[in-house]
Coordinates of C-alpha atoms and ligand atoms in Angstrom, one line a residue:
M1485 CA 149.4 -95.6 193.8
E1486 CA 150.5 -98.4 195.9
A1487 CA 152.2 -99.6 192.5
Q1488 CA 153.3 -96.2 191.6
K1489 CA 155.1 -96.4 195.2
I1490 CA 156.7 -99.5 195.1
L1491 CA 157.3 -98.7 191.1
S1492 CA 159.1 -96.0 192.1
R1493 CA 161.9 -97.4 194.8
F1494 CA 163.1 -99.8 191.7
C1495 CA 162.4 -98.3 188.2
P1496 CA 163.5 -94.5 188.6
K1497 CA 162.7 -94.3 184.6
T1498 CA 159.0 -95.8 185.0
P1499 CA 156.6 -93.3 183.1
S1500 CA 155.1 -90.6 186.2
L1501 CA 151.8 -91.5 184.5
L1502 CA 150.8 -95.2 184.9
L1503 CA 149.2 -96.6 182.3
P1504 CA 145.4 -95.5 182.9
S1505 CA 144.3 -98.8 181.7
H1506 CA 144.8 -99.1 185.2
K1507 CA 144.1 -96.4 187.3
K1508 CA 140.1 -96.6 188.4
L1509 CA 139.0 -93.9 185.8
H1510 CA 135.6 -91.7 186.3
T1511 CA 133.4 -92.0 184.5
L1512 CA 131.2 -89.5 183.5
P1513 CA 128.1 -88.8 180.5
Y1514 CA 129.4 -86.1 178.3
V1515 CA 127.7 -83.9 178.3
G1516 CA 126.8 -81.6 174.5
P1517 CA 125.8 -83.4 171.5
K1518 CA 124.4 -86.5 171.9
N1519 CA 126.4 -89.6 171.2
L1520 CA 129.2 -87.0 170.5
G1521 CA 131.7 -89.5 173.5
I1522 CA 132.0 -89.6 177.1
L1523 CA 134.7 -87.8 178.9
R1524 CA 136.9 -89.8 180.9
L1525 CA 138.2 -87.9 183.6
G1526 CA 141.2 -89.6 185.1
C1527 CA 141.7 -89.9 188.7
S1528 CA 144.1 -87.5 190.4
Y1529 CA 146.8 -88.8 192.5
T1530 CA 150.1 -86.2 193.6
E1531 CA 152.3 -86.1 191.8
G1532 CA 155.5 -84.7 194.2
K1533 CA 153.9 -81.3 194.9
K1534 CA 151.7 -81.5 191.6
K1535 CA 148.5 -83.2 191.2
R1536 CA 147.6 -85.0 187.9
V1537 CA 144.8 -85.1 187.2
F1538 CA 144.2 -86.5 183.0
C1539 CA 141.4 -87.2 181.0
V1540 CA 140.6 -88.9 177.8
R1541 CA 138.1 -88.7 176.0
S1542 CA 136.2 -92.2 174.3
T1543 CA 133.1 -92.4 171.9
V1544 CA 130.4 -94.8 172.6
E1545 CA 131.8 -96.7 169.8
E1546 CA 135.2 -97.6 170.9
E1547 CA 134.2 -98.0 174.7
E1548 CA 131.8 -100.5 172.9
A1549 CA 135.0 -101.5 170.8
K1550 CA 137.2 -102.5 174.0
V1551 CA 134.4 -105.4 174.6
V1552 CA 134.3 -108.7 172.8
K1553 CA 131.0 -110.4 172.4
V1554 CA 132.1 -114.3 172.2
G1555 CA 130.3 -117.5 171.2
A1556 CA 126.1 -116.4 172.6
T1557 CA 126.6 -112.1 173.2
A1558 CA 128.0 -112.9 176.6
P1559 CA 131.0 -109.3 176.0
V1560 CA 134.4 -109.8 177.0
R1561 CA 136.4 -108.0 179.7
R1562 CA 139.7 -106.6 178.4
K1563 CA 142.7 -108.8 180.1
K1564 CA 145.0 -107.4 181.8
L1565 CA 147.9 -109.2 180.9
A1566 CA 152.4 -108.7 183.3
V1567 CA 154.9 -110.4 181.3
F1568 CA 158.1 -112.0 182.7
V1569 CA 161.1 -112.3 180.6
S1570 CA 164.8 -113.2 181.7
G1571 CA 166.7 -112.7 177.9
G1572 CA 166.0 -110.8 174.2
G1573 CA 161.8 -110.7 174.6
S1574 CA 160.7 -112.2 170.7
N1575 CA 158.0 -113.8 172.7
F1576 CA 156.6 -110.4 174.7
K1577 CA 157.2 -107.9 171.5
S1578 CA 155.0 -110.7 169.6
I1579 CA 152.5 -110.8 172.2
H1580 CA 151.8 -106.7 172.6
E1581 CA 152.6 -106.3 169.5
A1582 CA 149.4 -108.9 168.6
S1583 CA 147.8 -106.5 171.4
L1584 CA 148.4 -103.2 170.1
K1585 CA 147.1 -104.1 166.3
G1586 CA 143.7 -106.0 168.0
S1587 CA 143.5 -109.9 167.2
L1588 CA 144.0 -109.5 170.9
H1589 CA 142.0 -108.8 173.4
G1590 CA 144.0 -107.4 176.3
D1591 CA 147.5 -105.2 177.6
V1592 CA 150.8 -106.0 178.5
L1593 CA 151.0 -103.4 181.7
V1594 CA 154.2 -104.5 183.2
L1595 CA 157.0 -106.4 182.5
V1596 CA 158.6 -108.6 184.8
T1597 CA 162.6 -109.5 185.5
N1598 CA 164.9 -110.5 186.8
K1599 CA 168.1 -108.9 184.1
P1600 CA 167.1 -104.9 183.7
D1601 CA 169.0 -104.8 181.6
C1602 CA 168.1 -108.0 178.8
G1603 CA 166.2 -106.7 175.5
G1604 CA 162.8 -107.6 176.4
A1605 CA 163.2 -105.4 179.0
E1606 CA 165.0 -102.5 177.5
Y1607 CA 161.9 -103.2 174.5
A1608 CA 159.3 -102.1 177.5
R1609 CA 161.2 -98.9 178.0
N1610 CA 161.0 -97.8 174.7
N1611 CA 157.6 -98.4 174.4
G1612 CA 156.4 -97.4 177.7
I1613 CA 156.1 -100.4 180.0
P1614 CA 156.8 -100.6 183.5
V1615 CA 159.5 -102.7 184.5
V1616 CA 159.4 -104.9 188.3
V1617 CA 163.0 -106.7 189.1
F1618 CA 162.2 -109.6 190.8
P1619 CA 163.5 -111.6 192.4
K1620 CA 165.8 -109.3 194.6
V1621 CA 169.5 -109.9 193.7
K1622 CA 172.0 -111.3 195.8
D1623 CA 172.3 -108.4 198.6
G1624 CA 171.2 -105.5 196.5
S1625 CA 169.0 -103.8 197.7
D1626 CA 166.8 -103.8 193.9
G1627 CA 163.8 -106.4 192.8
L1628 CA 160.9 -107.8 194.7
S1629 CA 160.1 -109.9 197.4
P1630 CA 157.5 -113.0 196.5
S1631 CA 154.4 -110.5 198.9
E1632 CA 155.6 -107.3 196.7
L1633 CA 155.8 -108.9 193.3
V1634 CA 152.4 -110.2 194.6
D1635 CA 151.3 -106.4 195.9
T1636 CA 152.2 -104.8 192.4
L1637 CA 150.5 -107.2 189.5
R1638 CA 147.4 -107.0 192.0
S1639 CA 147.9 -103.1 191.9
F1640 CA 147.7 -103.4 188.5
Q1641 CA 144.8 -105.5 188.6
V1642 CA 146.6 -108.0 186.3
D1643 CA 144.8 -110.8 185.2
F1644 CA 146.9 -113.2 183.4
I1645 CA 151.2 -114.1 183.7
L1646 CA 152.8 -115.5 181.6
L1647 CA 156.9 -116.3 181.2
A1648 CA 158.2 -116.0 178.0
G1649 CA 161.8 -117.7 178.5
F1650 CA 162.0 -116.3 182.2
L1651 CA 164.5 -118.1 184.2
K1652 CA 163.9 -118.5 188.0
L1653 CA 161.9 -120.6 189.4
I1654 CA 158.2 -118.7 190.3
P1655 CA 157.9 -118.6 193.7
V1656 CA 154.8 -120.6 195.5
E1657 CA 152.8 -117.0 196.9
L1658 CA 152.5 -116.0 193.1
I1659 CA 151.5 -119.3 192.6
R1660 CA 148.7 -119.4 195.2
A1661 CA 147.6 -116.0 194.4
Y1662 CA 147.3 -116.3 190.2
E1663 CA 145.8 -120.3 190.5
N1664 CA 145.0 -121.3 186.6
S1665 CA 146.9 -118.0 185.7
I1666 CA 150.3 -118.1 184.8
L1667 CA 150.8 -119.7 181.6
N1668 CA 154.2 -120.6 180.2
I1669 CA 156.5 -121.6 177.2
H1670 CA 158.9 -123.9 177.0
P1671 CA 160.7 -124.9 174.2
S1672 CA 160.2 -128.7 173.7
L1673 CA 157.4 -130.7 173.3
L1674 CA 157.3 -132.1 177.2
P1675 CA 157.3 -133.6 179.5
A1676 CA 160.8 -134.8 177.2
F1677 CA 163.8 -132.3 177.8
G1678 CA 161.5 -130.3 180.8
G1679 CA 163.1 -129.6 184.8
K1680 CA 164.9 -128.2 186.2
G1681 CA 168.3 -126.9 183.6
Y1682 CA 166.8 -127.4 180.4
Y1683 CA 165.9 -123.7 179.4
G1684 CA 167.1 -121.9 176.2
M1685 CA 169.5 -123.4 174.3
K1686 CA 170.6 -126.4 176.5
V1687 CA 166.7 -128.1 175.9
H1688 CA 167.6 -127.8 171.6
K1689 CA 171.0 -129.0 172.5
A1690 CA 169.4 -131.7 174.2
V1691 CA 166.8 -132.7 171.3
I1692 CA 169.8 -132.8 169.0
A1693 CA 172.1 -135.5 171.1
S1694 CA 168.4 -137.9 171.9
G1695 CA 168.2 -138.2 167.7
A1696 CA 164.2 -137.2 168.3
R1697 CA 162.2 -136.7 165.3
Y1698 CA 159.9 -134.2 166.3
S1699 CA 160.0 -130.9 168.6
G1700 CA 158.4 -127.6 169.0
P1701 CA 156.5 -125.6 171.5
T1702 CA 154.8 -126.4 174.2
I1703 CA 152.5 -124.3 176.8
H1704 CA 151.5 -124.9 179.6
F1705 CA 150.2 -123.4 182.8
V1706 CA 152.5 -123.1 185.6
D1707 CA 152.9 -124.4 189.4
E1708 CA 155.5 -125.0 191.3
H1709 CA 158.0 -126.7 189.9
Y1710 CA 159.7 -126.6 187.1
D1711 CA 158.1 -127.3 184.0
T1712 CA 155.4 -130.3 184.6
G1713 CA 151.7 -127.5 184.8
R1714 CA 149.1 -128.9 183.1
I1715 CA 150.1 -128.7 179.1
L1716 CA 147.5 -126.2 177.2
A1717 CA 149.0 -126.5 173.6
Q1718 CA 152.3 -127.9 171.4
C1719 CA 153.1 -127.7 167.8
A1720 CA 155.2 -130.3 167.5
I1721 CA 158.3 -130.0 164.1
P1722 CA 160.7 -132.4 162.6
V1723 CA 164.0 -132.8 163.4
L1724 CA 165.8 -132.6 160.3
A1725 CA 168.7 -135.6 160.3
N1726 CA 171.1 -132.2 159.7
D1727 CA 169.6 -129.9 162.1
T1728 CA 172.2 -127.5 163.8
A1729 CA 171.3 -127.3 167.9
D1730 CA 170.7 -122.7 166.4
E1731 CA 168.8 -124.2 163.4
L1732 CA 166.0 -126.0 165.8
A1733 CA 166.0 -123.4 167.4
F1734 CA 165.6 -120.3 165.0
R1735 CA 162.7 -123.0 163.7
V1736 CA 161.0 -123.1 166.5
L1737 CA 161.4 -120.2 168.0
K1738 CA 159.2 -118.7 164.7
E1739 CA 156.7 -122.0 165.8
E1740 CA 156.5 -120.4 169.5
H1741 CA 155.4 -116.8 168.3
R1742 CA 152.6 -118.2 165.9
L1743 CA 151.5 -120.3 169.1
Y1744 CA 151.9 -118.2 171.9
V1745 CA 150.1 -115.3 170.0
E1746 CA 146.8 -117.6 169.2
V1747 CA 146.5 -118.8 173.0
V1748 CA 146.7 -115.8 174.6
E1749 CA 144.1 -115.1 172.8
A1750 CA 141.6 -117.4 173.2
L1751 CA 143.2 -116.8 177.1
C1752 CA 141.9 -113.0 176.8
E1753 CA 138.7 -114.2 174.6
E1754 CA 137.5 -117.0 177.2
R1755 CA 137.8 -119.9 175.5
I1756 CA 140.0 -121.8 178.1
V1757 CA 137.8 -124.6 179.3
W1758 CA 138.5 -127.5 182.0
R1759 CA 138.0 -131.4 181.2
E1760 CA 136.6 -132.9 184.1
D1761 CA 140.0 -135.0 184.4
G1762 CA 141.5 -131.4 184.5
V1763 CA 142.8 -131.1 181.1
P1764 CA 142.8 -127.6 180.2
L1765 CA 141.5 -127.2 176.2
I1766 CA 141.2 -123.7 173.3
R1767 CA 137.0 -123.9 172.8
S1768 CA 137.7 -123.3 168.5
K1769 CA 137.2 -119.4 167.6
D1770 CA 135.0 -121.1 164.7
N1771 CA 133.5 -123.4 166.1
P1772 CA 131.5 -123.3 169.8
N1773 CA 131.6 -127.1 169.8
G1774 CA 134.8 -127.4 168.7
F1775 CA 138.3 -127.9 170.2
C1776 CA 141.9 -126.3 168.6
Ligands
LIG1268 N1 157.1 -122.4 189.7 C1 158.2 -122.7 187.9 N2 158.5 -121.4 187.8 C2 158.5 -121.6 186.4 C3 158.6 -122.3 185.8 C4 157.7 -123.4 185.8 O1 157.0 -124.5 185.0 N3 157.4 -123.6 187.0 N4 159.1 -122.5 184.5 C5 160.1 -121.4 184.0 C6 160.9 -121.6 182.4 N5 161.6 -122.6 182.1 C7 161.0 -123.3 181.7 O2 160.5 -123.8 181.0 C8 163.0 -122.9 182.8 C9 163.6 -121.5 183.7 C10 164.9 -121.9 184.2 C11 164.9 -123.0 184.1 C12 166.8 -123.7 184.8 O3 166.9 -124.3 185.9 N6 167.1 -122.7 186.1 C13 168.5 -122.6 185.8 C14 168.4 -121.3 186.7 C15 169.2 -120.7 185.6 C16 170.0 -119.1 185.3 O4 169.3 -118.5 186.3 O5 170.2 -118.5 184.5 C17 168.1 -123.2 187.7 O6 167.2 -122.9 188.6 O7 168.6 -123.3 188.0 C18 164.5 -124.6 183.9 C19 163.2 -124.0 183.8 C20 160.3 -120.4 184.8 N7 159.7 -120.5 186.3
GAR1269 N1 163.0 -123.3 179.8 C1 162.6 -122.2 179.6 C2 163.2 -121.1 178.1 O1 163.8 -121.9 177.7 N2 162.6 -120.7 177.6 C3 162.1 -120.6 176.1 O2 163.2 -119.2 176.2 C4 163.5 -118.8 175.2 C5 163.0 -117.3 175.0 O3 162.8 -116.1 174.1 P1 162.7 -114.8 174.0 O4 163.4 -114.0 175.3 O5 163.1 -114.3 172.7 O6 160.5 -115.1 173.6 C6 162.3 -119.2 174.0 O7 162.9 -119.8 173.2 C7 161.4 -120.2 175.2 O8 161.0 -121.2 174.2

């Protein structure tokens, strides 16, 4: 209900029926022929004068399919994701498509942006994903404060936050509320070519100008500063002698789409482990004793 109230302030077009997966569903046993399924009654809430109740029906098999068995037998709960964008959102789309395809054991429940008209926000609205504006635009009524953003993400019961071309500094309130649960993708091999001023094409132009022979995406945990959080994954690709910044950007972005989906799949399957010295590792899906 809280999410609905906050959202209605900034995103009037937000679908009135909030995504069931973050509403508390009351599961009632289905009385009828054995094993035909469970009738799940969505909780009711008032919208204006109307009381809205929605029901979904799922079979026992569908319920079980929502739980992935990883490693030995421990069932892993499907994760709730928030994605932050400022631009076209191609990484966001790749992650959403992997979720719809079923390879990614999570759902994108909310999109956060500082540019409500960007391509990523448009894609979200076209796919029924609520859009939240953050940070507040200067002397404008639109947008959430850091504490309202934390409350909104908590109302959606978000497990992980994925930055994908978001160009504003994440405030310390959110870092503290989502410790070791915020990832970012950066289009260079950090720590090289990172930090304030290094985003989008500026990164690729700096790489070309430096004469570096390799570049590629880095996925890292987010701390209070730009691009200084613990590195989780990287992929090196050659910089060709006659590469333009656009040609390099195109090849790096393609690798980003592959790498981010692979990393978020591991995140949702709880395959991220922390080495004693604080370095995060990704446990291999095929070999529980190996790492990616
Ligand atoms: N607390 C953190 N917030 C963010 C991080 C992070 O690591 N910690 N990563 C960035 C994403 N990013 C690089 O991956 C990045 C984005 C933007 C900038 C930057 O210099 N921004 C400009 C403003 C640009 C604009 O408004 O158009 C600036 O701050 O002057 C650097 C790195 C997301 N947030
Ligand atoms: N420093 C942050 C940064 O530069 N991020 C970069 O913005 C692009 C967003 O593309 P997308 O909107 O198509 O996913 C991506 O290349 C991402 O690495």
